Each structure stands twice: as C-alpha cells, then as structure tokens.
PDB file of C-alpha atoms in Angstrom:
ATOM      1  CA  MET J 382      -9.828  56.169  -6.344  1.00 57.00           C
ATOM      2  CA  LYS J 383     -12.860  54.454  -4.855  1.00 68.00           C
ATOM      3  CA  THR J 384     -14.847  52.249  -7.187  1.00 79.00           C
ATOM      4  CA  ASN J 385     -18.628  52.145  -6.893  1.00 92.00           C
ATOM      5  CA  LEU J 386     -18.795  48.409  -7.582  1.00 95.00           C
ATOM      6  CA  ILE J 387     -19.821  45.965  -4.875  1.00 95.00           C
ATOM      7  CA  THR J 388     -20.875  42.339  -4.643  1.00 94.00           C
ATOM      8  CA  ARG J 389     -24.431  41.630  -3.505  1.00 93.00           C
ATOM      9  CA  ALA J 390     -23.044  40.060  -0.303  1.00 92.00           C
ATOM     10  CA  GLY J 391     -20.997  43.207   0.386  1.00 93.00           C
ATOM     11  CA  TRP J 392     -24.004  45.474  -0.197  1.00 95.00           C
ATOM     12  CA  HIS J 393     -26.117  43.285   2.081  1.00 95.00           C
ATOM     13  CA  LYS J 394     -23.481  43.528   4.843  1.00 95.00           C
ATOM     14  CA  LEU J 395     -23.411  47.350   4.644  1.00 96.00           C
ATOM     15  CA  ASP J 396     -27.227  47.459   4.597  1.00 97.00           C
ATOM     16  CA  LEU J 397     -27.378  45.266   7.728  1.00 96.00           C
ATOM     17  CA  GLU J 398     -24.887  47.582   9.453  1.00 97.00           C
ATOM     18  CA  LEU J 399     -27.063  50.585   8.583  1.00 97.00           C
ATOM     19  CA  LYS J 400     -30.199  48.897   9.926  1.00 97.00           C
ATOM     20  CA  GLU J 401     -28.412  47.806  13.113  1.00 97.00           C
ATOM     21  CA  LEU J 402     -27.142  51.339  13.752  1.00 97.00           C
ATOM     22  CA  TRP J 403     -30.509  52.958  13.000  1.00 97.00           C
ATOM     23  CA  LYS J 404     -32.862  50.518  14.708  1.00 97.00           C
ATOM     24  CA  VAL J 405     -30.810  49.103  17.587  1.00 97.00           C
ATOM     25  CA  GLU J 406     -27.684  51.043  18.534  1.00 96.00           C
ATOM     26  CA  ARG J 407     -28.914  54.612  18.021  1.00 96.00           C
ATOM     27  CA  PRO J 408     -32.110  54.157  20.101  1.00 96.00           C
ATOM     28  CA  ALA J 409     -30.094  52.495  22.901  1.00 95.00           C
ATOM     29  CA  VAL J 410     -27.527  55.315  22.988  1.00 95.00           C
ATOM     30  CA  THR J 411     -30.288  57.953  22.799  1.00 95.00           C
ATOM     31  CA  GLN J 412     -31.982  56.334  25.805  1.00 94.00           C
ATOM     32  CA  ALA J 413     -28.690  56.240  27.729  1.00 90.00           C
ATOM     33  CA  VAL J 414     -28.049  59.927  26.953  1.00 91.00           C
ATOM     34  CA  SER J 415     -31.561  60.848  28.140  1.00 90.00           C
ATOM     35  CA  GLU J 416     -31.040  58.963  31.394  1.00 88.00           C
ATOM     36  CA  ALA J 417     -27.620  60.562  31.915  1.00 86.00           C
ATOM     37  CA  ALA J 418     -29.060  64.033  31.206  1.00 86.00           C
ATOM     38  CA  ALA J 419     -31.687  63.484  33.893  1.00 87.00           C
ATOM     39  CA  MET J 420     -28.944  63.039  36.501  1.00 82.00           C
ATOM     40  CA  GLY J 421     -28.186  66.738  36.647  1.00 76.00           C
ATOM     41  CA  ASP J 422     -25.093  68.757  35.765  1.00 75.00           C
ATOM     42  CA  ARG J 423     -24.165  67.771  32.214  1.00 76.00           C
ATOM     43  CA  SER J 424     -20.764  69.486  32.157  1.00 76.00           C
ATOM     44  CA  GLU J 425     -19.210  66.883  34.475  1.00 79.00           C
ATOM     45  CA  ASN J 426     -21.419  63.943  33.527  1.00 82.00           C
ATOM     46  CA  ALA J 427     -19.129  61.425  31.772  1.00 86.00           C
ATOM     47  CA  GLU J 428     -21.994  59.173  30.653  1.00 88.00           C
ATOM     48  CA  TYR J 429     -23.756  62.140  29.061  1.00 89.00           C
ATOM     49  CA  ILE J 430     -20.603  63.483  27.363  1.00 89.00           C
ATOM     50  CA  TYR J 431     -19.554  60.052  26.067  1.00 92.00           C
ATOM     51  CA  GLY J 432     -23.116  59.258  24.958  1.00 92.00           C
ATOM     52  CA  LYS J 433     -23.407  62.488  22.959  1.00 93.00           C
ATOM     53  CA  LYS J 434     -20.035  61.785  21.338  1.00 95.00           C
ATOM     54  CA  ARG J 435     -21.092  58.220  20.467  1.00 95.00           C
ATOM     55  CA  LEU J 436     -24.390  59.515  19.068  1.00 96.00           C
ATOM     56  CA  ARG J 437     -22.493  61.890  16.740  1.00 97.00           C
ATOM     57  CA  GLU J 438     -20.309  58.971  15.572  1.00 97.00           C
ATOM     58  CA  ILE J 439     -23.367  56.818  14.881  1.00 97.00           C
ATOM     59  CA  ASP J 440     -25.119  59.635  13.007  1.00 97.00           C
ATOM     60  CA  ARG J 441     -21.999  60.272  10.906  1.00 98.00           C
ATOM     61  CA  ARG J 442     -21.743  56.561  10.001  1.00 97.00           C
ATOM     62  CA  ILE J 443     -25.480  56.389   9.201  1.00 97.00           C
ATOM     63  CA  ARG J 444     -25.199  59.384   6.849  1.00 97.00           C
ATOM     64  CA  PHE J 445     -22.144  57.846   5.169  1.00 97.00           C
ATOM     65  CA  LEU J 446     -23.819  54.451   4.712  1.00 97.00           C
ATOM     66  CA  MET J 447     -27.033  55.966   3.340  1.00 97.00           C
ATOM     67  CA  LYS J 448     -25.113  57.959   0.714  1.00 96.00           C
ATOM     68  CA  ARG J 449     -22.716  55.132  -0.085  1.00 96.00           C
ATOM     69  CA  LEU J 450     -25.405  52.465  -0.513  1.00 96.00           C
ATOM     70  CA  GLU J 451     -27.220  54.770  -2.892  1.00 95.00           C
ATOM     71  CA  ALA J 452     -24.086  55.281  -5.011  1.00 95.00           C
ATOM     72  CA  LEU J 453     -22.964  51.650  -5.169  1.00 96.00           C
ATOM     73  CA  LYS J 454     -23.602  49.424  -8.183  1.00 96.00           C
ATOM     74  CA  ILE J 455     -24.193  45.769  -7.317  1.00 94.00           C
ATOM     75  CA  VAL J 456     -22.393  43.327  -9.588  1.00 92.00           C
ATOM     76  CA  ASP J 457     -24.075  39.926  -9.531  1.00 89.00           C
ATOM     77  CA  TYR J 458     -22.584  36.633 -10.614  1.00 84.00           C
ATOM     78  CA  ASP J 459     -23.336  35.682 -14.209  1.00 84.00           C
ATOM     79  CA  PRO J 460     -22.755  32.102 -15.457  1.00 83.00           C
ATOM     80  CA  ARG J 461     -21.110  33.577 -18.579  1.00 84.00           C
ATOM     81  CA  GLN J 462     -18.204  34.586 -16.324  1.00 83.00           C
ATOM     82  CA  ASP J 463     -17.223  30.968 -15.646  1.00 85.00           C
ATOM     83  CA  GLY J 464     -13.704  30.188 -16.733  1.00 89.00           C
ATOM     84  CA  LYS J 465     -12.443  33.770 -16.569  1.00 94.00           C
ATOM     85  CA  VAL J 466     -11.539  36.156 -13.772  1.00 95.00           C
ATOM     86  CA  PHE J 467     -13.996  38.992 -13.231  1.00 95.00           C
ATOM     87  CA  PHE J 468     -15.332  41.040 -10.336  1.00 95.00           C
ATOM     88  CA  GLY J 469     -16.412  38.821  -7.421  1.00 94.00           C
ATOM     89  CA  ALA J 470     -14.221  35.843  -8.395  1.00 95.00           C
ATOM     90  CA  TRP J 471     -12.216  33.729  -5.985  1.00 95.00           C
ATOM     91  CA  VAL J 472      -8.848  33.081  -7.638  1.00 96.00           C
ATOM     92  CA  GLU J 473      -6.286  30.531  -6.500  1.00 96.00           C
ATOM     93  CA  LEU J 474      -2.747  31.434  -7.556  1.00 96.00           C
ATOM     94  CA  GLU J 475       0.605  29.704  -7.313  1.00 95.00           C
ATOM     95  CA  ASN J 476       4.115  31.077  -7.779  1.00 92.00           C
ATOM     96  CA  GLU J 477       7.252  29.240  -8.957  1.00 89.00           C
ATOM     97  CA  ALA J 478       8.224  28.464  -5.358  1.00 91.00           C
ATOM     98  CA  GLY J 479       4.954  26.576  -4.929  1.00 92.00           C
ATOM     99  CA  ASP J 480       3.344  29.145  -2.634  1.00 92.00           C
ATOM    100  CA  VAL J 481      -0.437  29.074  -3.060  1.00 95.00           C
ATOM    101  CA  VAL J 482      -2.687  32.050  -2.280  1.00 95.00           C
ATOM    102  CA  ARG J 483      -6.405  32.613  -2.753  1.00 96.00           C
ATOM    103  CA  TYR J 484      -7.986  36.038  -3.275  1.00 96.00           C
ATOM    104  CA  ARG J 485     -11.459  37.356  -3.913  1.00 96.00           C
ATOM    105  CA  ILE J 486     -11.763  40.442  -6.120  1.00 96.00           C
ATOM    106  CA  VAL J 487     -14.211  42.909  -4.569  1.00 96.00           C
ATOM    107  CA  GLY J 488     -15.002  46.616  -4.399  1.00 94.00           C
ATOM    108  CA  SER J 489     -13.156  49.036  -2.142  1.00 93.00           C
ATOM    109  CA  ASP J 490     -15.977  48.964   0.437  1.00 94.00           C
ATOM    110  CA  GLU J 491     -15.478  45.214   0.921  1.00 93.00           C
ATOM    111  CA  MET J 492     -11.683  45.044   1.037  1.00 93.00           C
ATOM    112  CA  ASP J 493     -10.580  42.788   3.904  1.00 93.00           C
ATOM    113  CA  PRO J 494      -6.960  41.599   3.836  1.00 92.00           C
ATOM    114  CA  LYS J 495      -7.557  39.153   6.728  1.00 95.00           C
ATOM    115  CA  ASN J 496     -10.058  37.240   4.589  1.00 94.00           C
ATOM    116  CA  ASN J 497      -8.065  37.713   1.356  1.00 95.00           C
ATOM    117  CA  TYR J 498     -10.576  40.138  -0.160  1.00 96.00           C
ATOM    118  CA  ILE J 499      -8.628  42.452  -2.467  1.00 95.00           C
ATOM    119  CA  THR J 500      -9.970  45.535  -4.159  1.00 95.00           C
ATOM    120  CA  ILE J 501     -10.543  45.602  -7.904  1.00 94.00           C
ATOM    121  CA  ASN J 502      -8.147  48.586  -7.969  1.00 93.00           C
ATOM    122  CA  SER J 503      -5.185  46.601  -6.611  1.00 93.00           C
ATOM    123  CA  PRO J 504      -2.299  45.684  -8.944  1.00 93.00           C
ATOM    124  CA  MET J 505      -3.009  41.978  -8.398  1.00 94.00           C
ATOM    125  CA  ALA J 506      -6.713  42.294  -9.320  1.00 95.00           C
ATOM    126  CA  ARG J 507      -5.981  44.466 -12.349  1.00 94.00           C
ATOM    127  CA  ALA J 508      -3.491  41.858 -13.585  1.00 95.00           C
ATOM    128  CA  LEU J 509      -6.000  39.012 -13.064  1.00 96.00           C
ATOM    129  CA  ILE J 510      -9.092  40.481 -14.761  1.00 95.00           C
ATOM    130  CA  GLY J 511      -9.981  38.583 -17.931  1.00 94.00           C
ATOM    131  CA  LYS J 512      -7.448  35.793 -17.374  1.00 96.00           C
ATOM    132  CA  GLN J 513      -8.209  32.040 -17.335  1.00 94.00           C
ATOM    133  CA  VAL J 514      -6.975  28.935 -15.511  1.00 94.00           C
ATOM    134  CA  ASP J 515      -3.324  28.121 -16.376  1.00 92.00           C
ATOM    135  CA  ASP J 516      -2.628  31.700 -17.472  1.00 94.00           C
ATOM    136  CA  GLU J 517       0.561  33.348 -16.263  1.00 95.00           C
ATOM    137  CA  VAL J 518       0.085  36.683 -14.509  1.00 95.00           C
ATOM    138  CA  LEU J 519       2.791  39.277 -13.963  1.00 94.00           C
ATOM    139  CA  VAL J 520       2.116  41.640 -11.066  1.00 92.00           C
ATOM    140  CA  GLN J 521       4.069  44.826 -10.390  1.00 88.00           C
ATOM    141  CA  THR J 522       4.829  45.042  -6.649  1.00 84.00           C
ATOM    142  CA  PRO J 523       7.033  47.416  -4.644  1.00 86.00           C
ATOM    143  CA  SER J 524       9.711  44.704  -4.579  1.00 87.00           C
ATOM    144  CA  GLY J 525       9.530  44.124  -8.343  1.00 90.00           C
ATOM    145  CA  ILE J 526       7.543  42.042 -10.783  1.00 92.00           C
ATOM    146  CA  LYS J 527       6.093  38.809  -9.386  1.00 92.00           C
ATOM    147  CA  GLU J 528       4.935  35.903 -11.519  1.00 95.00           C
ATOM    148  CA  TRP J 529       1.830  33.866 -10.628  1.00 95.00           C
ATOM    149  CA  TYR J 530      -0.112  31.055 -12.298  1.00 96.00           C
ATOM    150  CA  ILE J 531      -3.887  30.743 -12.051  1.00 95.00           C
ATOM    151  CA  ASN J 532      -4.879  27.336 -10.635  1.00 96.00           C
ATOM    152  CA  LYS J 533      -8.586  27.824 -10.026  1.00 95.00           C
ATOM    153  CA  ILE J 534     -11.369  30.371 -10.548  1.00 95.00           C
ATOM    154  CA  GLN J 535     -14.614  30.149  -8.573  1.00 93.00           C
ATOM    155  CA  TYR J 536     -17.682  32.299  -8.174  1.00 92.00           C
ATOM    156  CA  GLN J 537     -19.840  32.253  -5.093  1.00 83.00           C
ATOM    157  CA  PRO J 538     -23.437  33.256  -5.827  1.00 74.00           C
ATOM    158  CA  PHE J 539     -25.070  35.268  -3.034  1.00 74.00           C
ATOM    159  CA  THR J 540     -27.593  33.508  -0.865  1.00 69.00           C
ATOM    160  CA  GLU J 541     -29.273  35.571   1.821  1.00 66.00           C
ATOM    161  CA  GLN J 542     -29.267  33.885   5.209  1.00 56.00           C
ATOM    162  CA  PRO J 543     -32.448  33.953   7.250  1.00 47.00           C
TER     163      PRO J 543
END
C-alpha cells in the first residue's frame, strides 16, 4: 500500500522533476518531433517515431506527478519529535555483531535503498516508530527476527537551495 506521506525535501524533488519535464524536456522533444516531421515520410522516420514515443512517456509522467503531488501530505520536522523516531528521522542502528547501519524513514515516493531511505511501510520503519535512543528493536525479516539497538536519532530540517 502506498502512503501519501512525504518529506518536504521529497515533495520539492518531485516538483522540480515536474517543472523540468514541463518547461525544458517536453518543449525540446516537441521541437525535435516537429523538425523530424518536416523531413517527409513519417512511417520510416526513426527520429519522428522515437520522439513521439518519448513525448508520450513525458506526458504520462507529467500526469502522474501532477496527480501525485496533489495527493501527497507533506510532513515537516517538528522540534517536539526530538528524542524519538518519527517520519523523516535518520536513525543509526547497531546489532550485536557491531554492524552499524543508518536509515532515513520516508514515504514510498522517496524510497531509495542506495541512499538508505526506507519507506515508512517497511518492517524496519514500523518497528522503529516511537522508539528512543538505547531502545532495543526487534525486526521481522525473511531470515527471521533481527535485533537492533538505536544509537542515534537525527532530523534534518528542509532548506531550499537557490
């Protein structure tokens, strides 16, 4: 199930993507398609065929982003959250073997395993919500229950970059 929660930074990133597609990429592809169409027979014109296909992809993504941005609920940092794990938190965890991991709890639209952004719907995030530093967390994984200890909780307030 997709959650409609998003951090302000995540919403801003999706909004920038929408603006880039609408104001930069779509006009460039439209121009390229017009130029390719002017070359003659469209049935064998690879630039025209690819351009039209790319234009449909852009339009589909624009429609999705417009609807999605409208449905999302931005969750901003609140100083009252300090000391506990809530949406948007960076959480440093350690297991008994001494392995340390750091995750940020975000909405499904922001999930990015490469950057350790985990969705609020994940078993790890669900186990962490409401916990504090030094709490023990048991997480159900496909390979069994894993035990983690919370070392640090941080929140990163959004600052828009010029």
